[in-house]
Amino acid sequence: MRPGGFALFETPIGACGIAWGPRGIVGVQLPEGGEGATRERMRRRFPGLVEAAEAPAEVGPAIAGIRALLAGEPLDLAEIELDMEGVSEFHQRVYAIARRIRPGQTRSYGEIATELGDKGLARAVGQALGLNPFAPVVPCHRVLAAGGKWGGFSAHGGAASKLRLLAIEGARPASESADLF
C-alpha cells in the first residue's frame, strides 16, 4: 500500500471518506451532511494525511465494497484490510466480533459482551463501538441495545443514520416503529 492519504467518494447515501496508510485502511467516514463537512471531518481525524484526488488502486476494492454495501448489496467487507495500530486490544476484539455480523442481521451489546466472556462488559462494548473508526467496514450499526432497541450511533445523524443503514440492509429492530425509516 502507498504512503498514507485520504479521499472522498460518492455513495448512495452521500460522500464518504476513506483514509489509508502503508498497512491498510486507517479510517472510514460516513457522510457528514455534505461533501464539505465530510472533508473537514477527515482533515480533523487525520491531520497528518493529505487529500488525494482519488484513492490509490489498492484502496479501490474497499471503496467499491462500501459503495455496494450502501446500495443494499449484502456484503460483509471482511476482505478489507484494516490497520489497527493504535486501537486497543479490547476494541480490536469487539471489532472482530462485529465484523462477523452478516448484513441484515443484528446482535446486542450484551451478546458481544457475553462472547467476550463477561456480560458485564456490555457498556464497554458500546463505548468501543462508539469510537469505531471504520464504520461501516466494522458494522457497529448492526449492534443494538437490549430488547432490540436501536441504541446510540456516533455517526452524523445519530440513531436515524443507524436505522437508515439497517433499513438498507433489510434489517429492522423489532421494537421500533415503521415511521422511523
C-alpha positions as protocol buffer text, in pm:
chain_id: "A"
residue {
  index: 1
  type: MET
  ca { x: 0 y: 0 z: 0 }
}
residue {
  index: 2
  type: ARG
  ca { x: 120 y: 351 z: -75 }
}
residue {
  index: 3
  type: PRO
  ca { x: 205 y: 611 z: 188 }
}
residue {
  index: 4
  type: GLY
  ca { x: -96 y: 747 z: 371 }
}
residue {
  index: 5
  type: GLY
  ca { x: -363 y: 977 z: 242 }
}
residue {
  index: 6
  type: PHE
  ca { x: -738 y: 1018 z: 228 }
}
residue {
  index: 7
  type: ALA
  ca { x: -1002 y: 1063 z: -39 }
}
residue {
  index: 8
  type: LEU
  ca { x: -1373 y: 1126 z: -62 }
}
residue {
  index: 9
  type: PHE
  ca { x: -1600 y: 909 z: -272 }
}
residue {
  index: 10
  type: GLU
  ca { x: -1969 y: 917 z: -360 }
}
residue {
  index: 11
  type: THR
  ca { x: -2211 y: 655 z: -232 }
}
residue {
  index: 12
  type: PRO
  ca { x: -2589 y: 616 z: -250 }
}
residue {
  index: 13
  type: ILE
  ca { x: -2616 y: 793 z: 89 }
}
residue {
  index: 14
  type: GLY
  ca { x: -2369 y: 1076 z: 22 }
}
residue {
  index: 15
  type: ALA
  ca { x: -1997 y: 1149 z: 20 }
}
residue {
  index: 16
  type: CYS
  ca { x: -1794 y: 914 z: 238 }
}
residue {
  index: 17
  type: GLY
  ca { x: -1425 y: 936 z: 320 }
}
residue {
  index: 18
  type: ILE
  ca { x: -1152 y: 675 z: 341 }
}
residue {
  index: 19
  type: ALA
  ca { x: -801 y: 706 z: 482 }
}
residue {
  index: 20
  type: TRP
  ca { x: -515 y: 464 z: 422 }
}
residue {
  index: 21
  type: GLY
  ca { x: -163 y: 400 z: 532 }
}
residue {
  index: 22
  type: PRO
  ca { x: 113 y: 155 z: 447 }
}
residue {
  index: 23
  type: ARG
  ca { x: -60 y: -128 z: 641 }
}
residue {
  index: 24
  type: GLY
  ca { x: -418 y: -86 z: 525 }
}
residue {
  index: 25
  type: ILE
  ca { x: -723 y: 129 z: 581 }
}
residue {
  index: 26
  type: VAL
  ca { x: -682 y: 355 z: 887 }
}
residue {
  index: 27
  type: GLY
  ca { x: -1031 y: 504 z: 884 }
}
residue {
  index: 28
  type: VAL
  ca { x: -1363 y: 533 z: 706 }
}
residue {
  index: 29
  type: GLN
  ca { x: -1607 y: 821 z: 740 }
}
residue {
  index: 30
  type: LEU
  ca { x: -1979 y: 802 z: 676 }
}
residue {
  index: 31
  type: PRO
  ca { x: -2140 y: 1114 z: 525 }
}
residue {
  index: 32
  type: GLU
  ca { x: -2136 y: 1422 z: 745 }
}
residue {
  index: 33
  type: GLY
  ca { x: -2421 y: 1619 z: 591 }
}
residue {
  index: 34
  type: GLY
  ca { x: -2242 y: 1727 z: 273 }
}
residue {
  index: 35
  type: GLU
  ca { x: -1911 y: 1675 z: 97 }
}
residue {
  index: 36
  type: GLY
  ca { x: -1752 y: 1980 z: 262 }
}
residue {
  index: 37
  type: ALA
  ca { x: -1845 y: 1860 z: 610 }
}
residue {
  index: 38
  type: THR
  ca { x: -1715 y: 1509 z: 534 }
}
residue {
  index: 39
  type: ARG
  ca { x: -1387 y: 1655 z: 402 }
}
residue {
  index: 40
  type: GLU
  ca { x: -1349 y: 1872 z: 712 }
}
residue {
  index: 41
  type: ARG
  ca { x: -1415 y: 1573 z: 941 }
}
residue {
  index: 42
  type: MET
  ca { x: -1147 y: 1374 z: 755 }
}
residue {
  index: 43
  type: ARG
  ca { x: -899 y: 1660 z: 794 }
}
residue {
  index: 44
  type: ARG
  ca { x: -967 y: 1676 z: 1169 }
}
residue {
  index: 45
  type: ARG
  ca { x: -947 y: 1297 z: 1214 }
}
residue {
  index: 46
  type: PHE
  ca { x: -632 y: 1258 z: 1004 }
}
residue {
  index: 47
  type: PRO
  ca { x: -436 y: 1584 z: 1028 }
}
residue {
  index: 48
  type: GLY
  ca { x: -114 y: 1423 z: 903 }
}
residue {
  index: 49
  type: LEU
  ca { x: -269 y: 1290 z: 583 }
}
residue {
  index: 50
  type: VAL
  ca { x: -309 y: 1476 z: 256 }
}
residue {
  index: 51
  type: GLU
  ca { x: -627 y: 1452 z: 49 }
}
residue {
  index: 52
  type: ALA
  ca { x: -580 y: 1276 z: -283 }
}
residue {
  index: 53
  type: ALA
  ca { x: -791 y: 1347 z: -590 }
}
residue {
  index: 54
  type: GLU
  ca { x: -854 y: 973 z: -598 }
}
residue {
  index: 55
  type: ALA
  ca { x: -753 y: 681 z: -384 }
}
residue {
  index: 56
  type: PRO
  ca { x: -471 y: 451 z: -498 }
}
residue {
  index: 57
  type: ALA
  ca { x: -568 y: 134 z: -685 }
}
residue {
  index: 58
  type: GLU
  ca { x: -521 y: -88 z: -380 }
}
residue {
  index: 59
  type: VAL
  ca { x: -790 y: 112 z: -194 }
}
residue {
  index: 60
  type: GLY
  ca { x: -1033 y: 77 z: -485 }
}
residue {
  index: 61
  type: PRO
  ca { x: -1180 y: -258 z: -374 }
}
residue {
  index: 62
  type: ALA
  ca { x: -1260 y: -113 z: -29 }
}
residue {
  index: 63
  type: ILE
  ca { x: -1438 y: 184 z: -188 }
}
residue {
  index: 64
  type: ALA
  ca { x: -1628 y: -44 z: -427 }
}
residue {
  index: 65
  type: GLY
  ca { x: -1733 y: -269 z: -137 }
}
residue {
  index: 66
  type: ILE
  ca { x: -1854 y: 21 z: 76 }
}
residue {
  index: 67
  type: ARG
  ca { x: -2048 y: 167 z: -217 }
}
residue {
  index: 68
  type: ALA
  ca { x: -2210 y: -169 z: -287 }
}
residue {
  index: 69
  type: LEU
  ca { x: -2300 y: -224 z: 80 }
}
residue {
  index: 70
  type: LEU
  ca { x: -2457 y: 122 z: 99 }
}
residue {
  index: 71
  type: ALA
  ca { x: -2654 y: 41 z: -219 }
}
residue {
  index: 72
  type: GLY
  ca { x: -2804 y: -263 z: -48 }
}
residue {
  index: 73
  type: GLU
  ca { x: -2575 y: -546 z: -158 }
}
residue {
  index: 74
  type: PRO
  ca { x: -2535 y: -795 z: 129 }
}
residue {
  index: 75
  type: LEU
  ca { x: -2156 y: -766 z: 171 }
}
residue {
  index: 76
  type: ASP
  ca { x: -1965 y: -822 z: 494 }
}
residue {
  index: 77
  type: LEU
  ca { x: -1650 y: -632 z: 380 }
}
residue {
  index: 78
  type: ALA
  ca { x: -1435 y: -886 z: 569 }
}
residue {
  index: 79
  type: GLU
  ca { x: -1171 y: -877 z: 294 }
}
residue {
  index: 80
  type: ILE
  ca { x: -1087 y: -512 z: 363 }
}
residue {
  index: 81
  type: GLU
  ca { x: -755 y: -494 z: 547 }
}
residue {
  index: 82
  type: LEU
  ca { x: -771 y: -256 z: 841 }
}
residue {
  index: 83
  type: ASP
  ca { x: -468 y: -101 z: 1009 }
}
residue {
  index: 84
  type: MET
  ca { x: -548 y: -138 z: 1379 }
}
residue {
  index: 85
  type: GLU
  ca { x: -226 y: 20 z: 1505 }
}
residue {
  index: 86
  type: GLY
  ca { x: -322 y: 240 z: 1797 }
}
residue {
  index: 87
  type: VAL
  ca { x: -653 y: 55 z: 1852 }
}
residue {
  index: 88
  type: SER
  ca { x: -665 y: -111 z: 2193 }
}
residue {
  index: 89
  type: GLU
  ca { x: -669 y: -490 z: 2214 }
}
residue {
  index: 90
  type: PHE
  ca { x: -1019 y: -483 z: 2369 }
}
residue {
  index: 91
  type: HIS
  ca { x: -1155 y: -266 z: 2088 }
}
residue {
  index: 92
  type: GLN
  ca { x: -991 y: -495 z: 1832 }
}
residue {
  index: 93
  type: ARG
  ca { x: -1169 y: -793 z: 1988 }
}
residue {
  index: 94
  type: VAL
  ca { x: -1504 y: -609 z: 1979 }
}
residue {
  index: 95
  type: TYR
  ca { x: -1449 y: -504 z: 1617 }
}
residue {
  index: 96
  type: ALA
  ca { x: -1358 y: -860 z: 1515 }
}
residue {
  index: 97
  type: ILE
  ca { x: -1688 y: -987 z: 1657 }
}
residue {
  index: 98
  type: ALA
  ca { x: -1885 y: -705 z: 1495 }
}
residue {
  index: 99
  type: ARG
  ca { x: -1725 y: -782 z: 1157 }
}
residue {
  index: 100
  type: ARG
  ca { x: -1874 y: -1132 z: 1172 }
}
residue {
  index: 101
  type: ILE
  ca { x: -2232 y: -997 z: 1188 }
}
residue {
  index: 102
  type: ARG
  ca { x: -2382 y: -1055 z: 846 }
}
residue {
  index: 103
  type: PRO
  ca { x: -2568 y: -777 z: 662 }
}
residue {
  index: 104
  type: GLY
  ca { x: -2933 y: -773 z: 762 }
}
residue {
  index: 105
  type: GLN
  ca { x: -2854 y: -936 z: 1096 }
}
residue {
  index: 106
  type: THR
  ca { x: -2809 y: -771 z: 1435 }
}
residue {
  index: 107
  type: ARG
  ca { x: -2664 y: -858 z: 1774 }
}
residue {
  index: 108
  type: SER
  ca { x: -2684 y: -681 z: 2108 }
}
residue {
  index: 109
  type: TYR
  ca { x: -2410 y: -518 z: 2309 }
}
residue {
  index: 110
  type: GLY
  ca { x: -2477 y: -783 z: 2575 }
}
residue {
  index: 111
  type: GLU
  ca { x: -2438 y: -1070 z: 2327 }
}
residue {
  index: 112
  type: ILE
  ca { x: -2100 y: -937 z: 2220 }
}
residue {
  index: 113
  type: ALA
  ca { x: -2000 y: -888 z: 2584 }
}
residue {
  index: 114
  type: THR
  ca { x: -2100 y: -1248 z: 2658 }
}
residue {
  index: 115
  type: GLU
  ca { x: -1890 y: -1370 z: 2365 }
}
residue {
  index: 116
  type: LEU
  ca { x: -1600 y: -1173 z: 2513 }
}
residue {
  index: 117
  type: GLY
  ca { x: -1653 y: -1369 z: 2835 }
}
residue {
  index: 118
  type: ASP
  ca { x: -1833 y: -1119 z: 3059 }
}
residue {
  index: 119
  type: LYS
  ca { x: -2191 y: -994 z: 3005 }
}
residue {
  index: 120
  type: GLY
  ca { x: -2099 y: -705 z: 3236 }
}
residue {
  index: 121
  type: LEU
  ca { x: -1885 y: -562 z: 2955 }
}
residue {
  index: 122
  type: ALA
  ca { x: -2191 y: -451 z: 2756 }
}
residue {
  index: 123
  type: ARG
  ca { x: -2132 y: -81 z: 2832 }
}
residue {
  index: 124
  type: ALA
  ca { x: -1763 y: -114 z: 2736 }
}
residue {
  index: 125
  type: VAL
  ca { x: -1868 y: -282 z: 2410 }
}
residue {
  index: 126
  type: GLY
  ca { x: -2096 y: 15 z: 2338 }
}
residue {
  index: 127
  type: GLN
  ca { x: -1814 y: 258 z: 2412 }
}
residue {
  index: 128
  type: ALA
  ca { x: -1578 y: 68 z: 2184 }
}
residue {
  index: 129
  type: LEU
  ca { x: -1831 y: 73 z: 1902 }
}
residue {
  index: 130
  type: GLY
  ca { x: -1893 y: 444 z: 1963 }
}
residue {
  index: 131
  type: LEU
  ca { x: -1523 y: 502 z: 1889 }
}
residue {
  index: 132
  type: ASN
  ca { x: -1521 y: 278 z: 1581 }
}
residue {
  index: 133
  type: PRO
  ca { x: -1300 y: 448 z: 1320 }
}
residue {
  index: 134
  type: PHE
  ca { x: -1402 y: 209 z: 1043 }
}
residue {
  index: 135
  type: ALA
  ca { x: -1784 y: 232 z: 1004 }
}
residue {
  index: 136
  type: PRO
  ca { x: -1938 y: 66 z: 804 }
}
residue {
  index: 137
  type: VAL
  ca { x: -1648 y: -178 z: 746 }
}
residue {
  index: 138
  type: VAL
  ca { x: -1675 y: -257 z: 1116 }
}
residue {
  index: 139
  type: PRO
  ca { x: -2056 y: -259 z: 1114 }
}
residue {
  index: 140
  type: CYS
  ca { x: -2134 y: -102 z: 1450 }
}
residue {
  index: 141
  type: HIS
  ca { x: -2479 y: -14 z: 1312 }
}
residue {
  index: 142
  type: ARG
  ca { x: -2564 y: -386 z: 1339 }
}
residue {
  index: 143
  type: VAL
  ca { x: -2526 y: -382 z: 1717 }
}
residue {
  index: 144
  type: LEU
  ca { x: -2836 y: -294 z: 1916 }
}
residue {
  index: 145
  type: ALA
  ca { x: -2925 y: -231 z: 2277 }
}
residue {
  index: 146
  type: ALA
  ca { x: -3109 y: -491 z: 2484 }
}
residue {
  index: 147
  type: GLY
  ca { x: -3454 y: -592 z: 2367 }
}
residue {
  index: 148
  type: GLY
  ca { x: -3386 y: -496 z: 2004 }
}
residue {
  index: 149
  type: LYS
  ca { x: -3384 y: -122 z: 2080 }
}
residue {
  index: 150
  type: TRP
  ca { x: -3166 y: 66 z: 1838 }
}
residue {
  index: 151
  type: GLY
  ca { x: -2942 y: 235 z: 2096 }
}
residue {
  index: 152
  type: GLY
  ca { x: -2698 y: 508 z: 2005 }
}
residue {
  index: 153
  type: PHE
  ca { x: -2488 y: 576 z: 1698 }
}
residue {
  index: 154
  type: SER
  ca { x: -2196 y: 817 z: 1687 }
}
residue {
  index: 155
  type: ALA
  ca { x: -2207 y: 892 z: 1312 }
}
residue {
  index: 156
  type: HIS
  ca { x: -2365 y: 1211 z: 1177 }
}
residue {
  index: 157
  type: GLY
  ca { x: -2742 y: 1183 z: 1212 }
}
residue {
  index: 158
  type: GLY
  ca { x: -2718 y: 959 z: 1519 }
}
residue {
  index: 159
  type: ALA
  ca { x: -2978 y: 687 z: 1558 }
}
residue {
  index: 160
  type: ALA
  ca { x: -3162 y: 793 z: 1241 }
}
residue {
  index: 161
  type: SER
  ca { x: -2846 y: 714 z: 1042 }
}
residue {
  index: 162
  type: LYS
  ca { x: -2815 y: 378 z: 1218 }
}
residue {
  index: 163
  type: LEU
  ca { x: -3175 y: 293 z: 1129 }
}
residue {
  index: 164
  type: ARG
  ca { x: -3116 y: 403 z: 770 }
}
residue {
  index: 165
  type: LEU
  ca { x: -2816 y: 170 z: 737 }
}
residue {
  index: 166
  type: LEU
  ca { x: -3015 y: -117 z: 890 }
}
residue {
  index: 167
  type: ALA
  ca { x: -3303 y: -47 z: 650 }
}
residue {
  index: 168
  type: ILE
  ca { x: -3065 y: -51 z: 350 }
}
residue {
  index: 169
  type: GLU
  ca { x: -2955 y: -397 z: 465 }
}
residue {
  index: 170
  type: GLY
  ca { x: -3311 y: -517 z: 520 }
}
residue {
  index: 171
  type: ALA
  ca { x: -3275 y: -540 z: 899 }
}
residue {
  index: 172
  type: ARG
  ca { x: -3528 y: -383 z: 1127 }
}
residue {
  index: 173
  type: PRO
  ca { x: -3516 y: -353 z: 1504 }
}
residue {
  index: 174
  type: ALA
  ca { x: -3839 y: -518 z: 1620 }
}
residue {
  index: 175
  type: SER
  ca { x: -3906 y: -253 z: 1884 }
}
residue {
  index: 176
  type: GLU
  ca { x: -3902 y: 47 z: 1652 }
}
residue {
  index: 177
  type: SER
  ca { x: -4195 y: 185 z: 1455 }
}
residue {
  index: 178
  type: ALA
  ca { x: -4208 y: 196 z: 1077 }
}
residue {
  index: 179
  type: ASP
  ca { x: -4217 y: 577 z: 1064 }
}
residue {
  index: 180
  type: LEU
  ca { x: -3852 y: 593 z: 1173 }
}
residue {
  index: 181
  type: PHE
  ca { x: -3748 y: 461 z: 833 }
}
